[in-house]
Short mmCIF file of C-alpha atoms in Angstrom, two decimals:
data_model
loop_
_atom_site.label_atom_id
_atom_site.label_comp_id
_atom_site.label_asym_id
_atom_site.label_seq_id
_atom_site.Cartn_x
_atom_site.Cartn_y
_atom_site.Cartn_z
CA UNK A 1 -1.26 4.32 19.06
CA UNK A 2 0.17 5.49 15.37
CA UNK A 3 -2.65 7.10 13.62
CA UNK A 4 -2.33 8.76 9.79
CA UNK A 5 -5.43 11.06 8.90
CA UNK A 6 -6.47 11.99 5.48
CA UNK A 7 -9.01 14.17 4.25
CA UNK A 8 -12.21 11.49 4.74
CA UNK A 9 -14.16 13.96 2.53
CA UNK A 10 -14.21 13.69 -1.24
CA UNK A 11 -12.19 16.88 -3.05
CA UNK A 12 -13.86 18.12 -6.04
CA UNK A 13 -12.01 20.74 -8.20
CA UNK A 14 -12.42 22.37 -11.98
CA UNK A 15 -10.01 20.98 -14.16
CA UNK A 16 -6.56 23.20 -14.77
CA UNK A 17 -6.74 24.09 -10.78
CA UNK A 18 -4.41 22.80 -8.30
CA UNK A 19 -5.43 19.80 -6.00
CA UNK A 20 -4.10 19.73 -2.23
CA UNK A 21 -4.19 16.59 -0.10
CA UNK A 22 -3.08 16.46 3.73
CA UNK A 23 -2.19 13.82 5.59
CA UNK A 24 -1.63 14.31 9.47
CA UNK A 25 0.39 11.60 11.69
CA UNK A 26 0.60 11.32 15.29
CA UNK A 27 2.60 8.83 17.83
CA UNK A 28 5.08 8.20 14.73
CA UNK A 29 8.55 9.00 13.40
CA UNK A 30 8.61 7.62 9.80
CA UNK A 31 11.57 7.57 8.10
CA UNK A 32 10.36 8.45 4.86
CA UNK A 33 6.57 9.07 3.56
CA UNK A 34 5.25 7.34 0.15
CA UNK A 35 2.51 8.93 -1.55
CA UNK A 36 -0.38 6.41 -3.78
CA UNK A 37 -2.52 6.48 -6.25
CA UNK A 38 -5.48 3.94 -6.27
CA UNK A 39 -8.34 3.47 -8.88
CA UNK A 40 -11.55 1.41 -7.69
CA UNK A 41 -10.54 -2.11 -7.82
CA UNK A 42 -6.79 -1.88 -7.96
CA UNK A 43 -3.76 -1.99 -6.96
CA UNK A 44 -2.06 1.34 -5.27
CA UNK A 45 0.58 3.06 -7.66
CA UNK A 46 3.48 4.38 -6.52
CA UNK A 47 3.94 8.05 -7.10
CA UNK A 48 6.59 9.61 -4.55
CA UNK A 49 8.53 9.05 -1.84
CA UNK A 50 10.21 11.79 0.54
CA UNK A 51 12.35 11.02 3.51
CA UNK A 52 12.16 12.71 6.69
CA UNK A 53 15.42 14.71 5.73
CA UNK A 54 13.75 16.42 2.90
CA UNK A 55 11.32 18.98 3.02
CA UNK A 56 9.56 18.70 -0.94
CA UNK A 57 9.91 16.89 -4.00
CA UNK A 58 8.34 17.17 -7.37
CA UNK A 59 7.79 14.88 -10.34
CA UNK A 60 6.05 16.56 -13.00
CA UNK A 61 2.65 18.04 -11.90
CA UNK A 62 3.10 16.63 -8.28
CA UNK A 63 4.75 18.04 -5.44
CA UNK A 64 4.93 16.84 -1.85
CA UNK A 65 6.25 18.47 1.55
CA UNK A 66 6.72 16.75 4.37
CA UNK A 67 7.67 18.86 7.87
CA UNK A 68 8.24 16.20 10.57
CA UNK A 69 7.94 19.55 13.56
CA UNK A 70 3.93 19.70 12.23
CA UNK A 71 4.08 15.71 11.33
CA UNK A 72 2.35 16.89 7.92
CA UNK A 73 2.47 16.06 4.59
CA UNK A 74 0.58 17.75 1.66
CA UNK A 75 0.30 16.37 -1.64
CA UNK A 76 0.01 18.81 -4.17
CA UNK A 77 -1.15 18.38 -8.28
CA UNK A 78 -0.95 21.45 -10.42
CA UNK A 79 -2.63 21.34 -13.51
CA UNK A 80 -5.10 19.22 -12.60
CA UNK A 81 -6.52 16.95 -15.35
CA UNK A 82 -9.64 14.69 -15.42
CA UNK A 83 -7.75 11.67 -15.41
CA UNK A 84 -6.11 12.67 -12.38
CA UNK A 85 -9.42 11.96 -10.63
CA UNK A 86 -8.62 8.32 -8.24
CA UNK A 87 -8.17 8.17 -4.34
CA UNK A 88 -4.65 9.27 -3.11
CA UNK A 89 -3.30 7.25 -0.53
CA UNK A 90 -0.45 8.29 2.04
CA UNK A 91 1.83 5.57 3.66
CA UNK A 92 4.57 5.81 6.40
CA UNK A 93 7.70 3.47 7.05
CA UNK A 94 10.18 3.80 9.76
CA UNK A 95 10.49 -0.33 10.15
CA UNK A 96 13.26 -2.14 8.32
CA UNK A 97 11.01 -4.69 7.12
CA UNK A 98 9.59 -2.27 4.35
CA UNK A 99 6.26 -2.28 6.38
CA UNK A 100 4.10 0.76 5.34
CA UNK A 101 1.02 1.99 7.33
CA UNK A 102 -1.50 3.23 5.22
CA UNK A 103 -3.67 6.50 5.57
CA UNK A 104 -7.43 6.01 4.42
CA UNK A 105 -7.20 7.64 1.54
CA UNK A 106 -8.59 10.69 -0.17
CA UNK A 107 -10.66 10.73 -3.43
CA UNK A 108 -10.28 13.44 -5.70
CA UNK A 109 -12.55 14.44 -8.60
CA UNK A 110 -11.21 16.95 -11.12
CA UNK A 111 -14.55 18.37 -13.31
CA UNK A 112 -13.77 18.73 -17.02
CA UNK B 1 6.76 -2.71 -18.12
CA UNK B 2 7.21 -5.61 -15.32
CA UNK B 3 4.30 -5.96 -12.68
CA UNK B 4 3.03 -8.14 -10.26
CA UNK B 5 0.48 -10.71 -10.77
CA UNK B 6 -2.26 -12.18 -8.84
CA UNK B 7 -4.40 -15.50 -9.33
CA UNK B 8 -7.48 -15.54 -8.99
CA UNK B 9 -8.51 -12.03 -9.65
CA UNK B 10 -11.86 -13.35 -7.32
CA UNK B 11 -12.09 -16.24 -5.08
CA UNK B 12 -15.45 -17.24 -3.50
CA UNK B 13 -15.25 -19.67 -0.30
CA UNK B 14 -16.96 -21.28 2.00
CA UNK B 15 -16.50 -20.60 6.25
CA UNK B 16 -13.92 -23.05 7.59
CA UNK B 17 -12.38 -23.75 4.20
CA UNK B 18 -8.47 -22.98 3.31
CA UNK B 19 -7.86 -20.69 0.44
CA UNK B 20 -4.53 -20.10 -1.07
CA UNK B 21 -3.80 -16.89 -2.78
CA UNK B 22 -1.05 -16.49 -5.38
CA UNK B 23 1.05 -13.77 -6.52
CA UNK B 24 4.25 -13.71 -8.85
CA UNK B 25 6.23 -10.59 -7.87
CA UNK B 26 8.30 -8.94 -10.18
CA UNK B 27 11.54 -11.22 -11.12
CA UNK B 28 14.46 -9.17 -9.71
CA UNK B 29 12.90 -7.95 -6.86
CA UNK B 30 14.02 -9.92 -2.92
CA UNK B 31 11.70 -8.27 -0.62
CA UNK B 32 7.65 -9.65 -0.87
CA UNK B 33 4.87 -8.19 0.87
CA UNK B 34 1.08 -9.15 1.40
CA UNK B 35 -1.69 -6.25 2.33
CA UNK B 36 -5.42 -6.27 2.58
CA UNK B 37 -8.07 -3.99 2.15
CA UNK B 38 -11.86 -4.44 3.38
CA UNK B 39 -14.10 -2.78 1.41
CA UNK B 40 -14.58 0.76 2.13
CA UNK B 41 -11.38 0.91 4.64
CA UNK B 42 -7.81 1.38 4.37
CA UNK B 43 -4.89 -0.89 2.98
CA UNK B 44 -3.47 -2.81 6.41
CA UNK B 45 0.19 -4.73 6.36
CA UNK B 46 -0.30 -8.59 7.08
CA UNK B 47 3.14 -9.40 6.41
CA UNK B 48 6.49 -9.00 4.99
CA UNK B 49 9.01 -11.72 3.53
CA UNK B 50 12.86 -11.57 2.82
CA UNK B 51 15.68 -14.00 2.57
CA UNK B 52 13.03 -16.68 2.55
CA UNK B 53 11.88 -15.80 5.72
CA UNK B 54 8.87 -13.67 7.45
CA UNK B 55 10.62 -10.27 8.55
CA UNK B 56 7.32 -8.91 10.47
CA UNK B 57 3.67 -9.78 10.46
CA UNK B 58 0.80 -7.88 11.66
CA UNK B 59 -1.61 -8.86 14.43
CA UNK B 60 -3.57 -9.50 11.91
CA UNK B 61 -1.34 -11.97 11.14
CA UNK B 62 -2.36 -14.60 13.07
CA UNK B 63 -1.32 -19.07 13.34
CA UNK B 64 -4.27 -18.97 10.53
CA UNK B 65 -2.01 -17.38 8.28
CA UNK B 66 0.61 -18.25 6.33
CA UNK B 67 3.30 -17.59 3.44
CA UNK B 68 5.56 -19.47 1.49
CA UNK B 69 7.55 -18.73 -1.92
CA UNK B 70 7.58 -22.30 -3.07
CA UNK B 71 10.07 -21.97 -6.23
CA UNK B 72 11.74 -18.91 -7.46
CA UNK B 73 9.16 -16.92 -8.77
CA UNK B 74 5.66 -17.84 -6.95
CA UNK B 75 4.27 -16.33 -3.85
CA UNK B 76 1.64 -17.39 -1.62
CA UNK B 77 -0.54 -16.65 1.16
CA UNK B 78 -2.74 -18.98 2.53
CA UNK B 79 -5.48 -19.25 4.97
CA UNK B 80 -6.09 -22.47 6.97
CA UNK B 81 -9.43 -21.64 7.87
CA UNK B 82 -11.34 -18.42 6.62
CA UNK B 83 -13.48 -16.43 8.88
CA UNK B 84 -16.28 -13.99 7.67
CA UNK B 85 -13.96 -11.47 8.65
CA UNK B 86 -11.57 -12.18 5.93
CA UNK B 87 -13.30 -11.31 3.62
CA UNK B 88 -11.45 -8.55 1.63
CA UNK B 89 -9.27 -7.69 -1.37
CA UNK B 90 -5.71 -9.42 -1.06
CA UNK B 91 -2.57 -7.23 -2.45
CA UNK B 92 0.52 -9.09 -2.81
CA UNK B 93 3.77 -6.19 -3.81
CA UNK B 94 7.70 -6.70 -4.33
CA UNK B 95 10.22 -4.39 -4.06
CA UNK B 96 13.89 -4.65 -5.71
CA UNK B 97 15.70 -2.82 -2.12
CA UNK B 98 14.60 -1.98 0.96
CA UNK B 99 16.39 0.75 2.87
CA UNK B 100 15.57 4.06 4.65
CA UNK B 101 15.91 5.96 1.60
CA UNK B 102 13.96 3.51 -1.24
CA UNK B 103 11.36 1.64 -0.57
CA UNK B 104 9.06 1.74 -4.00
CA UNK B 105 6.65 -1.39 -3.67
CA UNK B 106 4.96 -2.33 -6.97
CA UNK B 107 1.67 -3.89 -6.05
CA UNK B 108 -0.53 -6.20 -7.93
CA UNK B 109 -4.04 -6.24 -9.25
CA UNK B 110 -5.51 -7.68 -6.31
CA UNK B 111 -7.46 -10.85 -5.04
CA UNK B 112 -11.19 -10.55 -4.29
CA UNK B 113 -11.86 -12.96 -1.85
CA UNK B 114 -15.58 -13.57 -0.47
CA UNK B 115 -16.11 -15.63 2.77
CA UNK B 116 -19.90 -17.00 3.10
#
């Protein structure tokens, strides 16, 4: 069956470093990989999206690969602020129903 | 900035009872989307809506469930008759244009609904 892992464990960091999130898939061939943001209580935020034919794309501080041969993606944040701290959420579609499968998450804590 | 919305932000319910959930997604977008999260677990699809009709549901998505976009601008999910187990936070989220390439959902704020 599809599966999407995420780092379960909590990823603490000092402020001004850069943060690194993976997310593994197996028994899947998304089309294109979403990256979330999600504060306790919320709603997930859209933050990027990279299709299988791409292999990284940046917005500001963030940067995400994706290499479909490892079925990887890592979720990078340079510059790492204290507000960045929230639970990062990695989602897969391949459907053409917009359907996205959802990772568990992984919470980051930047330390002032 | 648009957004979606949800009502109620918490709904409280008794087993056997049908709750209705309500969302209004953002105005120009055509494709709808509901998702829940348990507490302490990960977001899972229920079901997705275009054209004014379901384009996929979940196994989750059982004859319990339902959806319906009533007028222009509501959307709703309901549930004929909750279950402990459905007990969880509700997400509705829109998106302007599906395709391979762009699928951005915009998701709301969430309904907290409690089954006892």
């Amino acid at each position: 069956s599809q599966k999407i892992e995420q780092n379960s464990e909590a990823l603490n960091i000092q402020e001004g470093k850069t943060a690194t999130l993976t997310c593994n898939y197996t028994n899947y061939s998304p089309a294109y990989l979403q990256w979330y943001r999600q504060d306790p209580g919320r709603g997930p935020v859209f933050l990027l999206l990279i299709r299988e034919n791409e292999k990284e794309k940046r917005k500001e501080r963030l940067k995400v690969t994706f290499d479909t041969t490892l079925k990887q993606s890592l979720f990078h944040i340079t510059a790492s602020q204290p507000a960045d701290s929230a639970t990062y959420l990695c989602a897969l579609g391949s459907s053409n129903t917009g359907k996205l499968i959802f990772g568990q998450g992984t919470t980051l804590q930047v330390k002032p | 900035e648009p957004e979606v919305t949800q009502t109620p932000s918490h709904q409280v319910t008794q087993m056997g009872q049908e709750v209705i959930l309500r969302c209004v997604p953002i105005s120009n977008h055509l494709y709808f989307y509901w998702y829940r999260q348990i507490l302490g677990q990960k977001v899972e699809f229920l079901v997705s809506f275009y054209n004014n009709e379901i384009s996929e549901k979940s196994e989750i998505f059982d004859d319990q469930f339902s959806v319906e976009r009533p007028d222009g601008s509501n959307f709703t999910l309901k549930i004929r008759s909750t279950k402990l187990e459905d007990s969880a936070m509700y997400f509705c989220a829109s998106s302007f244009f599906y395709s391979l390439h762009d699928n951005e959902q915009f998701f709301g704020p969430g309904t907290r609904l409690t089954v006892l």
